[in-house]
PDB file of N, CA, C and O in Angstrom:
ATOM      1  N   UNK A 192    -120.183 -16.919 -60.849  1.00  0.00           N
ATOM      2  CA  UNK A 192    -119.099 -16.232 -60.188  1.00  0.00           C
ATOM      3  C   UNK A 192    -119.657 -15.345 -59.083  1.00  0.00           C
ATOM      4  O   UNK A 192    -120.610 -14.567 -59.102  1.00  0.00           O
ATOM      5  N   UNK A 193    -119.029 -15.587 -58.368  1.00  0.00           N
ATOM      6  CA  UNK A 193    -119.423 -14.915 -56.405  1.00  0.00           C
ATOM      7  C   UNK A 193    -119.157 -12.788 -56.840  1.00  0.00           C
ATOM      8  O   UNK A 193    -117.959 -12.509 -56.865  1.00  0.00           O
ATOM      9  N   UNK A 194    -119.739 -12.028 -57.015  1.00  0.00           N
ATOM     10  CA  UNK A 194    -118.973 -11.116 -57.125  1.00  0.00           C
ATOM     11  C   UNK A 194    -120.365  -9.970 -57.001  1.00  0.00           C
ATOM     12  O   UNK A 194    -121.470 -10.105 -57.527  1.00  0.00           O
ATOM     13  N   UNK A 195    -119.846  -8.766 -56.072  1.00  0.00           N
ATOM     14  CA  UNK A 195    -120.571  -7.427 -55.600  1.00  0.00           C
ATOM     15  C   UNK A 195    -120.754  -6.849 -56.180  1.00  0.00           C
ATOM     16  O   UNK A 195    -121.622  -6.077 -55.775  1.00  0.00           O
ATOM     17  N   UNK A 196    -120.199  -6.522 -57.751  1.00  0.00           N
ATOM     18  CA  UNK A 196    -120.992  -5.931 -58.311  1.00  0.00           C
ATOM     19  C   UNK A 196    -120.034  -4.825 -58.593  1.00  0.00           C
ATOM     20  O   UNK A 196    -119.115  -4.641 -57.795  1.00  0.00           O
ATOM     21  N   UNK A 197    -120.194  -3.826 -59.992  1.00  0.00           N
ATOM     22  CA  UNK A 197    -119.494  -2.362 -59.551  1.00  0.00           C
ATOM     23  C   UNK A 197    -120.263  -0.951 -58.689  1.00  0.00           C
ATOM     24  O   UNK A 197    -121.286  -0.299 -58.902  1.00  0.00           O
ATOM     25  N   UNK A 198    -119.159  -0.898 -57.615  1.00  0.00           N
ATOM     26  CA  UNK A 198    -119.516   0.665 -57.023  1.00  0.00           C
ATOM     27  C   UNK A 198    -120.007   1.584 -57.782  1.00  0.00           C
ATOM     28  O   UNK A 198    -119.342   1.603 -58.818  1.00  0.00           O
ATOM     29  N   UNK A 199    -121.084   2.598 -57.809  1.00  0.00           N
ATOM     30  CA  UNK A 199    -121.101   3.660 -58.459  1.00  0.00           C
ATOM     31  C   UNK A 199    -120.558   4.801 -57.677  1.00  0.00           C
ATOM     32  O   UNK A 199    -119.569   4.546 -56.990  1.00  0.00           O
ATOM     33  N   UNK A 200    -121.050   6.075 -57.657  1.00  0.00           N
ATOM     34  CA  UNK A 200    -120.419   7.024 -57.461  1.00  0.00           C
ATOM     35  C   UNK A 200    -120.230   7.167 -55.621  1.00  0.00           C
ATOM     36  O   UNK A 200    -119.542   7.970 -54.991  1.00  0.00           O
ATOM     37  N   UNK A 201    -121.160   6.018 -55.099  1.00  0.00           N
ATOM     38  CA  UNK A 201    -120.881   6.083 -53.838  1.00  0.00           C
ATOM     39  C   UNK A 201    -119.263   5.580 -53.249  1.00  0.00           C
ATOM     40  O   UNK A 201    -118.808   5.756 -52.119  1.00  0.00           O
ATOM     41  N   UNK A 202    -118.680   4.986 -54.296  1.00  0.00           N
ATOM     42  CA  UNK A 202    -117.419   4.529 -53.704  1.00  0.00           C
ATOM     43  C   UNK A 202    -116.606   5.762 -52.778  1.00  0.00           C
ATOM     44  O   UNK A 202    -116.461   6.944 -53.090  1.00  0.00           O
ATOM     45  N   UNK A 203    -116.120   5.025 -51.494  1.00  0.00           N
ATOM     46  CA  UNK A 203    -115.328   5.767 -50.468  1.00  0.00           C
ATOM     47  C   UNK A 203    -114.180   5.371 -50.840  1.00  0.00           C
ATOM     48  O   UNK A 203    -113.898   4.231 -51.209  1.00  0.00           O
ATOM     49  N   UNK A 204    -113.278   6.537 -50.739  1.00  0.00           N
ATOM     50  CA  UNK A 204    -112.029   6.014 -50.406  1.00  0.00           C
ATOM     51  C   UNK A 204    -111.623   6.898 -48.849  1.00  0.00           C
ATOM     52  O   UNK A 204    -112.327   7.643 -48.168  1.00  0.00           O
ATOM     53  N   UNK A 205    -109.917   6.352 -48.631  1.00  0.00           N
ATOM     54  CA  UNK A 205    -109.699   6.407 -46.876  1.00  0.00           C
ATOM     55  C   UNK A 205    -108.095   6.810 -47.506  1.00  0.00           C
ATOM     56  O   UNK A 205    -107.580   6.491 -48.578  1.00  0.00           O
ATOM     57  N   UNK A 206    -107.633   7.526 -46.520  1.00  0.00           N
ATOM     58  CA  UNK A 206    -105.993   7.805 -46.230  1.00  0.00           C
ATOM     59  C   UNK A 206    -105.634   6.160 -45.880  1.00  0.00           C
ATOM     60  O   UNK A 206    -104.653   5.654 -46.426  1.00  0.00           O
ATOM     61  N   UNK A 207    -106.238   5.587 -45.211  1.00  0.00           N
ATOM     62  CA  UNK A 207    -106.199   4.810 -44.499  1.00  0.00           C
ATOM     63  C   UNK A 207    -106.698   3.034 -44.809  1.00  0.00           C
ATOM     64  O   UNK A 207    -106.483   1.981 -44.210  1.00  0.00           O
ATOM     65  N   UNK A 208    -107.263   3.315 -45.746  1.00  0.00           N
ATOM     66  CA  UNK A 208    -107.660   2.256 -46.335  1.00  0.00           C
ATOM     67  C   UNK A 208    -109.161   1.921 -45.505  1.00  0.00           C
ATOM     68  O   UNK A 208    -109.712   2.667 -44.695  1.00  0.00           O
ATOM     69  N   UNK A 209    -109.576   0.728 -45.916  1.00  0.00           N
ATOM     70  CA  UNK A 209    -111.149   0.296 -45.594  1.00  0.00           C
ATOM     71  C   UNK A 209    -111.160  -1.234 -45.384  1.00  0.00           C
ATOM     72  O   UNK A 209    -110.752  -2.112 -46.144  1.00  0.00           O
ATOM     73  N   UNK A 210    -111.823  -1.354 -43.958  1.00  0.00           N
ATOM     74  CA  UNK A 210    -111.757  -2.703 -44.070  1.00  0.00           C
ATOM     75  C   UNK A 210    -113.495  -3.251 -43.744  1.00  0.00           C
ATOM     76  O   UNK A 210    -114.373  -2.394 -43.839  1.00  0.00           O
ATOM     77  N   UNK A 211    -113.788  -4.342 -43.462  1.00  0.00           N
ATOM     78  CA  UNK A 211    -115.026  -5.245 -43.238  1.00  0.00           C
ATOM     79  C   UNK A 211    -115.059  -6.587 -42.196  1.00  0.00           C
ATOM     80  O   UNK A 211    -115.438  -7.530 -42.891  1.00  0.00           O
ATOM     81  N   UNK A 212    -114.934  -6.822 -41.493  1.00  0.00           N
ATOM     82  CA  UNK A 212    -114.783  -7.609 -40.512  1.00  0.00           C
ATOM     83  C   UNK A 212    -116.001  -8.693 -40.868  1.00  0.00           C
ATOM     84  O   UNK A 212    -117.038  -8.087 -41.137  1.00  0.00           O
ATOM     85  N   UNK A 213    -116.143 -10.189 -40.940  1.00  0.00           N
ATOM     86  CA  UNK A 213    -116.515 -10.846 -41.882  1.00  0.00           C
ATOM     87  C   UNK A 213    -117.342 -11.335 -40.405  1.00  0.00           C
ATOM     88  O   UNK A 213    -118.364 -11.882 -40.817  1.00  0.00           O
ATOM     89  N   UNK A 214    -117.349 -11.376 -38.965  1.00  0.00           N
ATOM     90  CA  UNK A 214    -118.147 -11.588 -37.726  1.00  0.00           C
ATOM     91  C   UNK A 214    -119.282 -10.607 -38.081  1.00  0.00           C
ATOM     92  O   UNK A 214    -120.459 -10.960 -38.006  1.00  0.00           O
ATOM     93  N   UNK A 215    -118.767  -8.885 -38.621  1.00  0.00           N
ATOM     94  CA  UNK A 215    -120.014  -7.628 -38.255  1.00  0.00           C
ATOM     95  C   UNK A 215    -120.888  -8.433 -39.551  1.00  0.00           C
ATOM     96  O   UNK A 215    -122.112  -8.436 -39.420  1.00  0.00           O
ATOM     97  N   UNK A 216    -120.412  -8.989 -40.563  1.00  0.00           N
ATOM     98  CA  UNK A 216    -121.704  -8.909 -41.406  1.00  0.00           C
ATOM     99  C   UNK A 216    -122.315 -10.338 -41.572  1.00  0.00           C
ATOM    100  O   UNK A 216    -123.319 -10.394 -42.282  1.00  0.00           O
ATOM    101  N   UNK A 217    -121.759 -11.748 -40.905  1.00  0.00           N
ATOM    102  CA  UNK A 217    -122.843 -12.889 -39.830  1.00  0.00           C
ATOM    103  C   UNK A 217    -121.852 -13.477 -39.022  1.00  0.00           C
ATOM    104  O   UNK A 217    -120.981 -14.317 -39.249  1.00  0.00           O
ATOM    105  N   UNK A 218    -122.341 -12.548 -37.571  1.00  0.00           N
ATOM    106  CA  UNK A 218    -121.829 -12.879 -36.714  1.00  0.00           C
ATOM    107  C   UNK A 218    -122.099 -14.956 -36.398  1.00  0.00           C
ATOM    108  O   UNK A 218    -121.322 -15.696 -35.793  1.00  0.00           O
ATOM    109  N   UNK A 219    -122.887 -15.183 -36.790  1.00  0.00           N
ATOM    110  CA  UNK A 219    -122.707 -16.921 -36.921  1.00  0.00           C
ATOM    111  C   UNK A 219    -122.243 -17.400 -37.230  1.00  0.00           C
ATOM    112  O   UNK A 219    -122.521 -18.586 -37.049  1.00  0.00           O
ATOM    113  N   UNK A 220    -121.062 -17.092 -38.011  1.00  0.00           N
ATOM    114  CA  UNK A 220    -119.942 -17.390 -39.418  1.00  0.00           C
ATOM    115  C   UNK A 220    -118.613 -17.929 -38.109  1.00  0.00           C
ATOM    116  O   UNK A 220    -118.028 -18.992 -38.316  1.00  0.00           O
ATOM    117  N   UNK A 221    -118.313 -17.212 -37.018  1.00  0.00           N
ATOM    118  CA  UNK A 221    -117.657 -17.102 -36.216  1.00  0.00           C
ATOM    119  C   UNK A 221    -116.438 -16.722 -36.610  1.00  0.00           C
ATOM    120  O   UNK A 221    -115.513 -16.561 -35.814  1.00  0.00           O
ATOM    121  N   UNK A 222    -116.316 -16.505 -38.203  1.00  0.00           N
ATOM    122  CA  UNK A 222    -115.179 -16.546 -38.447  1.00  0.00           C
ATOM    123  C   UNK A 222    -115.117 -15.011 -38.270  1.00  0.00           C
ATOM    124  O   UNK A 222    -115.955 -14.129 -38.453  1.00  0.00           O
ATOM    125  N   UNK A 223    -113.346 -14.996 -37.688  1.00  0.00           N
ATOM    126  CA  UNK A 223    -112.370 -13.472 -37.454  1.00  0.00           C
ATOM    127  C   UNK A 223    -111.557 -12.985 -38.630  1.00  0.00           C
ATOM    128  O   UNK A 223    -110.399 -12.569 -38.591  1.00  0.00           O
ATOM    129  N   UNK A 224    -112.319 -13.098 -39.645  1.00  0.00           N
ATOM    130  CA  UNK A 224    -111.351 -12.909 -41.216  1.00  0.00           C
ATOM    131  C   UNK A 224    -111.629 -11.002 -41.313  1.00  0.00           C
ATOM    132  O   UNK A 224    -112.735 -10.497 -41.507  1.00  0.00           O
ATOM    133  N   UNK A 225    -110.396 -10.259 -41.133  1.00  0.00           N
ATOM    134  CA  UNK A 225    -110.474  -9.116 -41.550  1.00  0.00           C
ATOM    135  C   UNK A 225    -110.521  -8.857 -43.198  1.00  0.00           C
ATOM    136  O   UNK A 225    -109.792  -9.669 -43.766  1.00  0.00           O
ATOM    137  N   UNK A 226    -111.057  -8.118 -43.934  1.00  0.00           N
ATOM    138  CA  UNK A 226    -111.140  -7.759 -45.443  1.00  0.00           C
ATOM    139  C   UNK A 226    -110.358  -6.355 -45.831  1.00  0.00           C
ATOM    140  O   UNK A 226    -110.581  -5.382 -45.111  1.00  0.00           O
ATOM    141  N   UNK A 227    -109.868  -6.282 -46.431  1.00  0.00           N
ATOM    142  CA  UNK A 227    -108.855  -4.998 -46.528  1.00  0.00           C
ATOM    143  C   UNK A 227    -109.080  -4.438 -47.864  1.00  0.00           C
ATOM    144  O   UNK A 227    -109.403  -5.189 -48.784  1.00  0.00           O
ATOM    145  N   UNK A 228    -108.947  -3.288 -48.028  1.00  0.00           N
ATOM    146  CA  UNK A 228    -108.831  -2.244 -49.887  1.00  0.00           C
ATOM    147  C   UNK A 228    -108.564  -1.426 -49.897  1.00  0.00           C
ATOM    148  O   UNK A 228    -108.787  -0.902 -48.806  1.00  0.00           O
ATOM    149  N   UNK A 229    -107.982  -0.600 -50.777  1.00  0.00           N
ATOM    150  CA  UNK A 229    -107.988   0.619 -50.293  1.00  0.00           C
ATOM    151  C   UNK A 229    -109.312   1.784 -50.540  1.00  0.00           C
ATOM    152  O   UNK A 229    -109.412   2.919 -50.075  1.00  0.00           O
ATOM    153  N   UNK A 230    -110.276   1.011 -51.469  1.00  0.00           N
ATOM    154  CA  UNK A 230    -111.209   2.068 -51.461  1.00  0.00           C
ATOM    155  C   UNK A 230    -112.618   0.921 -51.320  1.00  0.00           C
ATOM    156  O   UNK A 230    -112.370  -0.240 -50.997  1.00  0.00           O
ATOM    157  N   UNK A 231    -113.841   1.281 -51.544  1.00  0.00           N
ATOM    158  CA  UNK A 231    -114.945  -0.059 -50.944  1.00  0.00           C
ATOM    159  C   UNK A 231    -114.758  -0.745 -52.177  1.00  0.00           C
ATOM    160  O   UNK A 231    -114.826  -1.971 -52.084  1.00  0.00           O
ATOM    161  N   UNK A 232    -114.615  -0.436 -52.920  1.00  0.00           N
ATOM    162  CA  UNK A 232    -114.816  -1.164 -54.518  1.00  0.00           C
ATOM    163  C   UNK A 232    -113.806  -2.366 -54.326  1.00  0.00           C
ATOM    164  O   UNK A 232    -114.148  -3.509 -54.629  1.00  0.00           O
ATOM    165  N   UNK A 233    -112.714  -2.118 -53.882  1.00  0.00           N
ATOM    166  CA  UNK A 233    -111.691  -3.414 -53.319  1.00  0.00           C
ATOM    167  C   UNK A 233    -111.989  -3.886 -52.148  1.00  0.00           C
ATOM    168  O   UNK A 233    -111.364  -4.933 -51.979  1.00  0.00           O
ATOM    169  N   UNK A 234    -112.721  -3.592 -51.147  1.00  0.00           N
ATOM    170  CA  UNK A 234    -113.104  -4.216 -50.265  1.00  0.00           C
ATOM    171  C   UNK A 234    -113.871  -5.060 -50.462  1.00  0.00           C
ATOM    172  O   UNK A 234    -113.656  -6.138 -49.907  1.00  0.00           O
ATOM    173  N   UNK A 235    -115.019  -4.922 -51.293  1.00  0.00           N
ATOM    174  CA  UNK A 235    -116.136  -5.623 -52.051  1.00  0.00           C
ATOM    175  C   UNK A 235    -115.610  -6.756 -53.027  1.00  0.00           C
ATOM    176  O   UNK A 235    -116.036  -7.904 -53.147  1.00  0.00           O
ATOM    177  N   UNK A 236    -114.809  -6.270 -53.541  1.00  0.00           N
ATOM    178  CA  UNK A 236    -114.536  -7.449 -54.231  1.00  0.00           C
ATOM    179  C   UNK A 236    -113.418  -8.260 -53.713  1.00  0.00           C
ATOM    180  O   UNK A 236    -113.360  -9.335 -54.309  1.00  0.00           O
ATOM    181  N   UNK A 237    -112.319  -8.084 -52.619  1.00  0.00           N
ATOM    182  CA  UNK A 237    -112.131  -9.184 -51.726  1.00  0.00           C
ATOM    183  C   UNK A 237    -113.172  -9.659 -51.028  1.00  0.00           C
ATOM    184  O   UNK A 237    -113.113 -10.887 -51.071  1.00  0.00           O
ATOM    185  N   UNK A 238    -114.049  -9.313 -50.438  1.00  0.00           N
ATOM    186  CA  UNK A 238    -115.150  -9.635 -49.660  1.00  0.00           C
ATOM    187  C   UNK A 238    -115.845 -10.728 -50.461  1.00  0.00           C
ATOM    188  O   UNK A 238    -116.425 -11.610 -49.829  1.00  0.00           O
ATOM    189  N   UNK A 239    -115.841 -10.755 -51.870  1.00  0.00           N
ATOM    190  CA  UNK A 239    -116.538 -11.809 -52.689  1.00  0.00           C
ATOM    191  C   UNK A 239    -115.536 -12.835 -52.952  1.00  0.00           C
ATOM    192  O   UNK A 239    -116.169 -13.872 -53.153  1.00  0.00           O
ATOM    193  N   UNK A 240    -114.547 -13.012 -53.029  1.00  0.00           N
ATOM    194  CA  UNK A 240    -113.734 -13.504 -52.809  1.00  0.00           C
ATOM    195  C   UNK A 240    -113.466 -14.411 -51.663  1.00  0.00           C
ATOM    196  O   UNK A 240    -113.324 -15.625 -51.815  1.00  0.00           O
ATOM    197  N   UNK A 241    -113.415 -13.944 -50.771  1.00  0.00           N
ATOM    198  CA  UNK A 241    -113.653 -14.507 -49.217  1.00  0.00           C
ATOM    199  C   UNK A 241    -115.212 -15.221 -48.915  1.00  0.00           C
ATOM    200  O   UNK A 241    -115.462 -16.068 -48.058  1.00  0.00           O
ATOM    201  N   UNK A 242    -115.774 -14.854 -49.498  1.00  0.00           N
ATOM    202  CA  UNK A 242    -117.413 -15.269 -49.137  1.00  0.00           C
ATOM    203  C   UNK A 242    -117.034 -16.754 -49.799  1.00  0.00           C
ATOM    204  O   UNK A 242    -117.682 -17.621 -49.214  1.00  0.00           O
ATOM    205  N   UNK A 243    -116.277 -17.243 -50.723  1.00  0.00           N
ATOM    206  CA  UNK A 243    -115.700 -18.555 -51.505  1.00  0.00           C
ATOM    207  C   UNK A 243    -116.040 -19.635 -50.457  1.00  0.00           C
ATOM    208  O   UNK A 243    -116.819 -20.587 -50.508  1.00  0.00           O
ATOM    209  N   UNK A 244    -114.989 -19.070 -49.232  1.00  0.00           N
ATOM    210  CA  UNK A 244    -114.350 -20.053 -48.219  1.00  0.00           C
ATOM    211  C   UNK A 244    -115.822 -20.355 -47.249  1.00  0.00           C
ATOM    212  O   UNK A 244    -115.788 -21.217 -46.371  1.00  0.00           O
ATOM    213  N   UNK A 245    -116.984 -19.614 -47.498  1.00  0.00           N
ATOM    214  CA  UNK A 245    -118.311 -20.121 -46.748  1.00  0.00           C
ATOM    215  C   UNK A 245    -118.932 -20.943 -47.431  1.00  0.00           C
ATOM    216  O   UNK A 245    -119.940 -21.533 -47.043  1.00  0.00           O
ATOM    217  N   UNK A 246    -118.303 -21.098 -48.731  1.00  0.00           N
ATOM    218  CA  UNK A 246    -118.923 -21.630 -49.273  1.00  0.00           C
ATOM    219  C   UNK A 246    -120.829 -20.492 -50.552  1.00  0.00           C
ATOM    220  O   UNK A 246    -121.738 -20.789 -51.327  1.00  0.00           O
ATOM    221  N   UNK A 247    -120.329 -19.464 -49.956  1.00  0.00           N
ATOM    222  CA  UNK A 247    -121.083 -18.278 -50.691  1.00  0.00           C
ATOM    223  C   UNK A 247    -120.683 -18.392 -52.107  1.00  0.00           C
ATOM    224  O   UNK A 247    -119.483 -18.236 -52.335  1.00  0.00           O
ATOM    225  N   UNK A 248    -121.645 -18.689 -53.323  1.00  0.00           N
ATOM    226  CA  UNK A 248    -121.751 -18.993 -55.110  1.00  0.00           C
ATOM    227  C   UNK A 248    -121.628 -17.594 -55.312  1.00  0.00           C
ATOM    228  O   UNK A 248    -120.687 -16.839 -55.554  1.00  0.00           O
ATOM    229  N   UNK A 249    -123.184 -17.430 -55.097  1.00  0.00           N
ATOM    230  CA  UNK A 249    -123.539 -16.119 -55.515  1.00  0.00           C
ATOM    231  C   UNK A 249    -124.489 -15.270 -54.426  1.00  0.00           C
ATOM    232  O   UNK A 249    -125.434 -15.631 -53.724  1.00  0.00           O
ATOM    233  N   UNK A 250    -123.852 -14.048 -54.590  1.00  0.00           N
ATOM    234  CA  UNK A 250    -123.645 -12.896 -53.851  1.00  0.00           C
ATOM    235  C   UNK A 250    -125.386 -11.744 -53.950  1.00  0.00           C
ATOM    236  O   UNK A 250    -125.515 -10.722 -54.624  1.00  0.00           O
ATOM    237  N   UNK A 251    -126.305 -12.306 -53.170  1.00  0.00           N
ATOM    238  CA  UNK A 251    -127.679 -11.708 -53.095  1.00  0.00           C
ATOM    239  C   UNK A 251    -127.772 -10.363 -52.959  1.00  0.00           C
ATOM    240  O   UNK A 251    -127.102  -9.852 -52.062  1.00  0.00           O
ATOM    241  N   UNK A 252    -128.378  -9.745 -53.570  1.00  0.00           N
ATOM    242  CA  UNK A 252    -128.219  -7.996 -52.745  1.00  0.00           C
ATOM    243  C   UNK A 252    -128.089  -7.785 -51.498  1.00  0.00           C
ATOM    244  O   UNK A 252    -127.309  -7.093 -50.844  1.00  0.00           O
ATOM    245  N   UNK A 253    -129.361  -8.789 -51.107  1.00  0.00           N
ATOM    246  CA  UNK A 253    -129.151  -8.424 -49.076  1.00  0.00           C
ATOM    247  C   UNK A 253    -127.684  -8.766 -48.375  1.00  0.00           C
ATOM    248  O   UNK A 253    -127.337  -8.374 -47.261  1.00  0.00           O
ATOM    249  N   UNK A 254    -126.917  -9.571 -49.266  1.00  0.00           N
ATOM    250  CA  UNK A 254    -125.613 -10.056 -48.749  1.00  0.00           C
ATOM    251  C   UNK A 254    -124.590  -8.731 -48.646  1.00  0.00           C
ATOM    252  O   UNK A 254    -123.978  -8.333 -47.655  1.00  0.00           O
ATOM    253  N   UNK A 255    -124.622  -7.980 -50.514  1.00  0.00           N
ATOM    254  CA  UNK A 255    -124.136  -7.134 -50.736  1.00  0.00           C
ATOM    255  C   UNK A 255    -124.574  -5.862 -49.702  1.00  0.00           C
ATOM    256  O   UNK A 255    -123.554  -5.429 -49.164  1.00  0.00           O
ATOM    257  N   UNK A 256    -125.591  -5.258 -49.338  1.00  0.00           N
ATOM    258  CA  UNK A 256    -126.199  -4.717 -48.709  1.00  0.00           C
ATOM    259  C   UNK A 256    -125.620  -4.580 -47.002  1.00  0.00           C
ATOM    260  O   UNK A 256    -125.482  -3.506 -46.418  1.00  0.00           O
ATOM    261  N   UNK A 257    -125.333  -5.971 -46.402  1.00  0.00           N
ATOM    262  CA  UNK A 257    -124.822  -6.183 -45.599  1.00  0.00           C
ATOM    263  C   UNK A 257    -123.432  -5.966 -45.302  1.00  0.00           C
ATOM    264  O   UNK A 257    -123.066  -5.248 -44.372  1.00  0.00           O
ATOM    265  N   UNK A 258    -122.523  -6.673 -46.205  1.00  0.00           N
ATOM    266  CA  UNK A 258    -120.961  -6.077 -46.766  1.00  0.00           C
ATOM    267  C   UNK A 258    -121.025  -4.744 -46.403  1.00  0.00           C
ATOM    268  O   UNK A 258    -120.493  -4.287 -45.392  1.00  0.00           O
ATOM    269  N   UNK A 259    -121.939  -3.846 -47.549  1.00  0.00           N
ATOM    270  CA  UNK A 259    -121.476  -2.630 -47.326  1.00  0.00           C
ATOM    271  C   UNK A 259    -121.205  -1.873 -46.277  1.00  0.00           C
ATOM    272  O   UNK A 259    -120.204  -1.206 -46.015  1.00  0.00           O
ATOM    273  N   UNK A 260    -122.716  -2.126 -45.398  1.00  0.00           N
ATOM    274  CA  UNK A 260    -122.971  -1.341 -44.336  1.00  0.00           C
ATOM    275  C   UNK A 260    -121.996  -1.525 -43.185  1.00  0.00           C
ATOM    276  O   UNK A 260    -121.738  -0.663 -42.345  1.00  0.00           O
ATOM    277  N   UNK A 261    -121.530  -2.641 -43.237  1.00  0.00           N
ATOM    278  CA  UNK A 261    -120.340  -2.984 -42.336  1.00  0.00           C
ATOM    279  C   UNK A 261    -118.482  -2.715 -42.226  1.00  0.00           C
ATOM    280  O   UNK A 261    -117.663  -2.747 -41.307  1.00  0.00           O
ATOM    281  N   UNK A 262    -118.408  -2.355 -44.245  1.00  0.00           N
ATOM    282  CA  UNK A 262    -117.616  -1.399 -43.976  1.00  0.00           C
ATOM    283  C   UNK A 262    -117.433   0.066 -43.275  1.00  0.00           C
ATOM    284  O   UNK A 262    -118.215   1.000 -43.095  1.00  0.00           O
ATOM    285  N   UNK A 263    -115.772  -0.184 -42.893  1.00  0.00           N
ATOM    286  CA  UNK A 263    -115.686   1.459 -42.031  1.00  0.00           C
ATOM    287  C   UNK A 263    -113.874   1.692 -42.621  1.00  0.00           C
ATOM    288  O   UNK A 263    -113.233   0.975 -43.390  1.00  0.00           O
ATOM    289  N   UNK A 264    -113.505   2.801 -41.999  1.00  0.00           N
ATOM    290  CA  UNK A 264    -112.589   3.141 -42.305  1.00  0.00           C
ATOM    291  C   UNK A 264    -111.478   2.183 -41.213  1.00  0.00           C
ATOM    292  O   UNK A 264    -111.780   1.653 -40.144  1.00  0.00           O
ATOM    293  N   UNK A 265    -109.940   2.196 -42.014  1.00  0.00           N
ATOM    294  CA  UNK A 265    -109.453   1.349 -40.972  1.00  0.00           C
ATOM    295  C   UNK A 265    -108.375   2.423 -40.451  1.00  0.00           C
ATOM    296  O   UNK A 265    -107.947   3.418 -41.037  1.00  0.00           O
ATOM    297  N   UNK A 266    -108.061   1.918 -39.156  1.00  0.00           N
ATOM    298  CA  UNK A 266    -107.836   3.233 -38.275  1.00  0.00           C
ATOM    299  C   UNK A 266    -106.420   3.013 -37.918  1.00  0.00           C
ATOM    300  O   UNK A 266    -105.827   3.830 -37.213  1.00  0.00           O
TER     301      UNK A 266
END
């Protein structure tokens, strides 16, 4: 199962929710798939979810690692 893992105490949350833009974390993917949650812990785990459609099994740290850093707040 494709999946990020649980947040620890770093989880963000947003007034605004949090999204991940699926180009910022491989821009080679070409794909324009926005990721939405309201806090990273749901972003992350739509994000594993979505990684399905690349054909992504299972989810490497450096993958996870990448996800993260590419979340931001959505505005």
């Amino acid at each position: 199962m494709t999946d990020f893992g649980p947040i620890t105490s770093s989880t963000r949350r947003s007034d605004h929710g949090e999204i991940v833009e699926c180009a910022k974390v491989d821009p080679s993917s070409g794909c324009q798939h926005v990721i939405r949650g309201n806090t990273e812990e749901e972003v992350m785990k739509n994000a594993a979810e979505h990684a399905k459609q690349h054909g992504i099994r299972e989810v490497t740290p450096e993958l996870k690692d990448k996800v993260k850093a590419a979340i931001r707040d959505e505005k």
